[in-house]
Every structure is written in C-alpha cells, then in structure tokens.
Short mmCIF file of C-alpha atoms in Angstrom, two decimals:
data_model
loop_
_atom_site.label_atom_id
_atom_site.label_comp_id
_atom_site.label_asym_id
_atom_site.label_seq_id
_atom_site.Cartn_x
_atom_site.Cartn_y
_atom_site.Cartn_z
CA MET X 1465 -126.07 146.38 -68.26
CA THR X 1466 -125.67 146.99 -64.37
CA PRO X 1467 -121.76 147.92 -63.98
CA MET X 1468 -120.10 145.27 -61.75
CA ARG X 1469 -119.03 146.26 -58.23
CA VAL X 1470 -116.28 146.10 -56.18
CA ARG X 1471 -114.53 146.40 -52.47
CA TYR X 1472 -111.49 146.78 -51.52
CA GLN X 1473 -110.64 145.16 -48.22
CA THR X 1474 -107.17 144.28 -46.29
CA ILE X 1475 -106.82 140.57 -44.88
CA GLU X 1476 -104.41 140.11 -41.51
CA PHE X 1477 -102.07 137.86 -41.12
CA GLY X 1478 -100.14 138.59 -38.02
CA ASP X 1479 -97.84 141.27 -39.23
CA LEU X 1480 -98.69 140.85 -43.12
CA ASP X 1481 -101.33 142.87 -44.65
CA ILE X 1482 -103.13 141.02 -47.74
CA HIS X 1483 -105.14 143.83 -49.84
CA LEU X 1484 -107.50 142.76 -52.00
CA ARG X 1485 -109.62 144.04 -54.59
CA THR X 1486 -112.54 141.48 -54.94
CA LEU X 1487 -116.47 141.59 -55.69
CA ARG X 1488 -118.77 144.01 -53.55
CA ASP X 1489 -120.95 140.51 -53.13
CA ARG X 1490 -122.61 137.09 -54.72
CA GLN X 1491 -125.22 139.69 -56.47
CA GLN X 1492 -122.56 140.64 -58.95
CA PHE X 1493 -122.44 139.68 -62.69
CA LEU X 1494 -120.68 141.28 -65.81
CA ASP X 1495 -119.99 138.39 -68.37
CA VAL X 1496 -117.89 140.35 -71.27
CA ASP X 1497 -118.37 138.85 -74.73
CA GLY X 1498 -120.51 136.00 -73.02
CA ALA X 1499 -117.12 134.53 -72.62
CA ALA X 1500 -118.11 132.98 -69.55
CA GLU X 1501 -121.27 131.84 -70.58
CA LYS X 1502 -119.67 129.85 -73.36
CA LEU X 1503 -117.58 127.89 -70.65
CA GLY X 1504 -120.67 127.02 -69.03
CA ILE X 1505 -120.52 129.34 -66.16
CA SER X 1506 -124.03 130.37 -65.33
CA SER X 1507 -124.51 133.89 -63.99
CA ALA X 1508 -125.92 132.27 -60.26
CA LEU X 1509 -122.16 130.54 -60.56
CA TRP X 1510 -120.26 133.92 -62.00
CA PRO X 1511 -119.58 135.66 -58.90
CA LEU X 1512 -118.09 132.68 -56.63
CA PHE X 1513 -114.78 132.79 -57.62
CA GLY X 1514 -114.35 136.70 -56.61
CA VAL X 1515 -115.17 136.97 -52.78
CA VAL X 1516 -113.48 135.22 -49.92
CA TRP X 1517 -114.67 132.12 -48.36
CA ASP X 1518 -113.67 131.00 -45.00
CA SER X 1519 -111.76 127.93 -46.71
CA SER X 1520 -109.84 130.22 -48.77
CA GLU X 1521 -108.77 132.29 -45.43
CA VAL X 1522 -108.08 128.44 -43.84
CA LEU X 1523 -105.66 127.59 -46.56
CA ALA X 1524 -104.10 131.08 -46.37
CA HIS X 1525 -103.15 131.03 -42.92
CA HIS X 1526 -102.29 127.06 -43.05
CA MET X 1527 -99.17 128.41 -46.10
CA LEU X 1528 -98.39 131.03 -43.72
CA ASP X 1529 -95.55 129.05 -42.00
CA TYR X 1530 -95.67 125.89 -44.58
CA GLN X 1531 -92.28 124.62 -45.47
CA ILE X 1532 -92.46 125.72 -48.94
CA GLY X 1533 -88.36 125.97 -49.34
CA GLY X 1534 -87.56 125.16 -53.41
CA LYS X 1535 -91.37 123.98 -53.57
CA ARG X 1536 -92.62 124.79 -56.97
CA ILE X 1537 -96.04 125.23 -55.91
CA LEU X 1538 -99.85 124.91 -57.56
CA GLU X 1539 -102.60 126.46 -56.33
CA VAL X 1540 -106.05 124.85 -57.89
CA GLY X 1541 -109.43 126.60 -58.43
CA CYS X 1542 -107.45 129.83 -56.84
CA GLY X 1543 -110.92 132.15 -57.40
CA ILE X 1544 -109.70 135.19 -55.85
CA ALA X 1545 -106.01 133.38 -55.09
CA LEU X 1546 -105.42 134.77 -51.44
CA ALA X 1547 -103.18 131.63 -50.43
CA SER X 1548 -101.16 132.47 -53.72
CA LEU X 1549 -100.91 136.17 -52.60
CA VAL X 1550 -99.53 135.17 -49.05
CA LEU X 1551 -97.00 132.59 -50.50
CA ASN X 1552 -96.20 135.16 -52.98
CA HIS X 1553 -95.52 137.22 -50.31
CA ARG X 1554 -92.93 134.60 -48.98
CA GLN X 1555 -91.13 134.29 -52.25
CA ALA X 1556 -92.59 130.87 -53.66
CA ASP X 1557 -93.13 129.74 -56.40
CA ILE X 1558 -96.60 129.56 -57.07
CA THR X 1559 -98.53 129.07 -59.93
CA ALA X 1560 -102.55 129.49 -60.16
CA THR X 1561 -105.17 128.13 -62.31
CA ASP X 1562 -108.97 128.76 -62.50
CA TYR X 1563 -111.61 127.76 -64.41
CA HIS X 1564 -113.35 131.16 -64.65
CA PRO X 1565 -112.10 133.93 -67.58
CA GLU X 1566 -111.91 136.97 -64.80
CA ALA X 1567 -109.89 135.34 -61.90
CA GLU X 1568 -106.59 136.13 -64.06
CA ASN X 1569 -107.64 139.43 -64.00
CA PHE X 1570 -108.51 139.95 -60.50
CA LEU X 1571 -105.06 138.24 -60.17
CA ALA X 1572 -103.20 140.41 -61.64
CA GLU X 1573 -104.38 143.66 -59.99
CA ASN X 1574 -104.67 142.36 -56.32
CA VAL X 1575 -100.55 141.23 -57.00
CA LEU X 1576 -100.12 144.98 -57.95
CA LEU X 1577 -102.16 146.28 -54.19
CA ASN X 1578 -100.11 143.82 -52.79
CA GLU X 1579 -96.62 145.40 -54.89
CA GLY X 1580 -95.74 141.31 -55.52
CA ASN X 1581 -94.07 139.27 -58.12
CA LYS X 1582 -96.35 138.45 -61.12
CA ILE X 1583 -97.87 134.99 -60.37
CA PRO X 1584 -98.26 133.37 -63.34
CA PHE X 1585 -101.67 132.07 -64.10
CA VAL X 1586 -103.16 129.77 -66.50
CA ARG X 1587 -107.21 129.36 -67.09
CA THR X 1588 -107.82 125.72 -67.31
CA ALA X 1589 -110.64 123.35 -66.44
CA TRP X 1590 -109.80 120.11 -64.73
CA GLU X 1591 -110.78 117.77 -67.57
CA ASP X 1592 -108.22 119.59 -70.29
CA ALA X 1593 -106.06 116.80 -71.57
CA GLU X 1594 -103.13 119.79 -71.42
CA SER X 1595 -102.50 122.66 -69.92
CA ASP X 1596 -98.79 123.01 -70.39
CA LEU X 1597 -98.45 123.20 -66.69
CA GLY X 1598 -96.16 121.07 -66.09
CA GLU X 1599 -95.44 119.11 -62.79
CA PHE X 1600 -95.47 120.33 -59.01
CA ASP X 1601 -94.11 119.49 -55.80
CA LEU X 1602 -96.98 120.96 -54.03
CA LEU X 1603 -100.65 121.14 -54.94
CA ILE X 1604 -103.12 123.60 -52.67
CA GLY X 1605 -106.88 124.48 -53.08
CA SER X 1606 -109.47 125.22 -51.00
CA ASP X 1607 -113.48 124.81 -51.09
CA LEU X 1608 -113.32 122.83 -54.75
CA LEU X 1609 -115.21 119.66 -53.91
CA TYR X 1610 -118.58 121.09 -54.21
CA GLU X 1611 -120.53 118.67 -56.49
CA ARG X 1612 -120.00 114.62 -56.60
CA ALA X 1613 -118.54 114.42 -59.78
CA HIS X 1614 -115.39 116.48 -58.89
CA ALA X 1615 -113.57 114.11 -56.40
CA GLU X 1616 -112.83 112.03 -60.18
CA LEU X 1617 -112.17 115.58 -62.02
CA LEU X 1618 -109.67 116.72 -59.05
CA SER X 1619 -108.09 113.87 -58.10
CA GLY X 1620 -107.27 113.61 -61.91
CA PHE X 1621 -105.85 116.69 -62.65
CA ILE X 1622 -103.87 116.88 -59.01
CA ASN X 1623 -102.40 113.14 -60.69
CA GLN X 1624 -101.51 114.56 -63.64
CA HIS X 1625 -99.71 117.89 -62.61
CA ALA X 1626 -98.11 115.75 -59.08
CA LYS X 1627 -94.08 115.09 -59.25
CA THR X 1628 -93.64 111.29 -58.09
CA HIS X 1629 -93.06 112.72 -54.65
CA CYS X 1630 -95.14 115.56 -53.86
CA GLU X 1631 -97.58 116.83 -51.29
CA VAL X 1632 -101.41 118.36 -51.76
CA VAL X 1633 -103.17 120.73 -49.14
CA LEU X 1634 -106.79 121.15 -49.47
CA VAL X 1635 -109.26 122.77 -47.23
CA ASP X 1636 -112.62 121.47 -47.00
CA PRO X 1637 -115.76 123.04 -45.80
CA GLY X 1638 -117.34 119.89 -45.23
CA ARG X 1639 -120.19 119.17 -48.44
CA GLY X 1640 -120.30 115.54 -48.05
CA ASN X 1641 -117.52 115.05 -51.22
CA HIS X 1642 -114.34 114.38 -49.53
CA ALA X 1643 -114.55 111.27 -48.12
CA ARG X 1644 -114.83 109.95 -52.37
CA PHE X 1645 -111.87 112.07 -53.24
CA SER X 1646 -109.96 110.84 -50.47
CA LYS X 1647 -110.64 107.11 -52.03
CA GLN X 1648 -109.55 108.21 -55.35
CA MET X 1649 -106.38 109.45 -54.13
CA VAL X 1650 -105.19 106.74 -52.45
CA SER X 1651 -106.33 104.33 -55.54
CA LEU X 1652 -103.45 106.98 -56.96
CA GLY X 1653 -101.09 106.17 -54.99
CA TYR X 1654 -101.31 109.15 -52.07
CA THR X 1655 -101.28 108.52 -47.85
CA HIS X 1656 -103.98 111.19 -46.38
CA ARG X 1657 -104.95 112.51 -43.68
CA GLN X 1658 -107.52 115.12 -42.07
CA ASP X 1659 -106.89 117.39 -39.58
CA LYS X 1660 -109.15 120.62 -38.35
CA PRO X 1661 -106.90 123.92 -38.29
CA GLU X 1662 -105.31 124.17 -34.89
CA ASN X 1663 -106.98 128.31 -34.76
CA SER X 1664 -110.15 129.68 -36.95
CA ASP X 1665 -110.36 132.42 -34.42
CA TYR X 1666 -110.10 134.53 -37.06
CA LEU X 1667 -113.19 133.62 -38.88
CA SER X 1668 -116.63 135.45 -37.89
CA ARG X 1669 -117.74 132.00 -37.15
CA PRO X 1670 -116.66 128.10 -36.35
CA PHE X 1671 -114.60 126.35 -39.38
CA ARG X 1672 -116.96 122.77 -39.36
CA GLY X 1673 -114.04 121.80 -42.53
CA GLN X 1674 -111.11 119.64 -42.53
CA ILE X 1675 -107.47 120.45 -43.53
CA LEU X 1676 -106.98 117.57 -45.80
CA SER X 1677 -103.23 116.57 -46.33
CA TYR X 1678 -102.08 114.06 -48.82
CA SER X 1679 -98.58 112.61 -49.78
CA ARG X 1680 -96.62 110.53 -52.17
#
C-alpha cells in the first residue's frame, strides 16, 4: 500500500500564523481497516477533507473579527478545520464536526502545531437522528452544498443544533445549490442575506462565491 503523504504549510492572517498539517494533494488515499468505505466514502472523495479549499480560507478570514463573545460555535463539515483553528486562537467556544474518519486526527495534530486548547470534535452525519452535540449560537461551514440533496440534509442538521436565536454563516463557492438551501432555511424561520467577501486578495484566483448569512 502506498503511504499517505502530507505537507506542512503556514497560512497568514495578518499578524496571525496558522500552521497546518494537510494531505500533500488530492491524490492521497489511506483507508485504514476500510473505515471510510464502510461509511460510504469512496477513494475519489476520501482526500477532499484534508486539503485547504478557497472557501475555507474565506470563512477563516471572516471569523478573524466576527463577534464571538459568549457564543457557543459549531463548525459543520470542518474538513481540515481552518476556521476552527482561527477561532481557537481567539479563545472561542468552538466545536468541530465532520463525517470523515480521519478529520479528528488531523484536527488534533493541528491544534498541537498551533499550541492551542483542545477543540471538541464529533464525527457525525447530517442525517444522524442524535449526535449529542446540543445547540449552538453560531454555526459555520464552507463549501458544504456540493450535491443537490445536501440542501435538505444540511438545513435539517443546522436547525437541529441551532438555538432559538442564532446565526449561521456559510461560505459557498457557487456550485448552484445555495438557492435551494436558502429556501429551506427561510421555511424554518431564518432570515438570510448573501455578500461577496470584502477582500479575497489572499487567494491565488478570484473568488466567485458568496458568504451566506442566516439569523433567527
């Protein structure tokens, strides 16, 4: 079996450096004991959690000065959890979730790299009836709506774990599914708006997506 290759990189947020251990590229694959296969994660999808996507950088930058005081925060589908690491540096009350069986290991190692407090992690699927996560004041995520069916699944998961008065911030790269998701959120009692990032010069290419904000 070919060994999984990783890389180490540092992403700068002004004066803040976030150090990351990620997969070397999207060709990596190492499914120990078939754990991912049992969860329905194919070899093609396996590496997607472990690289830094443009949307995750936009979300992390957005969280740099977001009002977080007194808020319990959940990152949904965290992948490499860049936004969680930024919030952890800000001493936020942050919990991370993902479906991938390796996400927790990478998160733990990246917390150590950044000398941060342990970030609680729960591996859960959006359709799981009960995850024991509880409810949150702020739920965040990036590039989560990459299939049409995700609009219903994600809105249901968010609503299950959202407090009566809450905020939701998602960064969507423009895969064409966010209108369906927003319709679902409105039906659940949320107001919404969408904005372009104020600045995305830190990316290597123009960002064509949106920051989707919901509140209730």
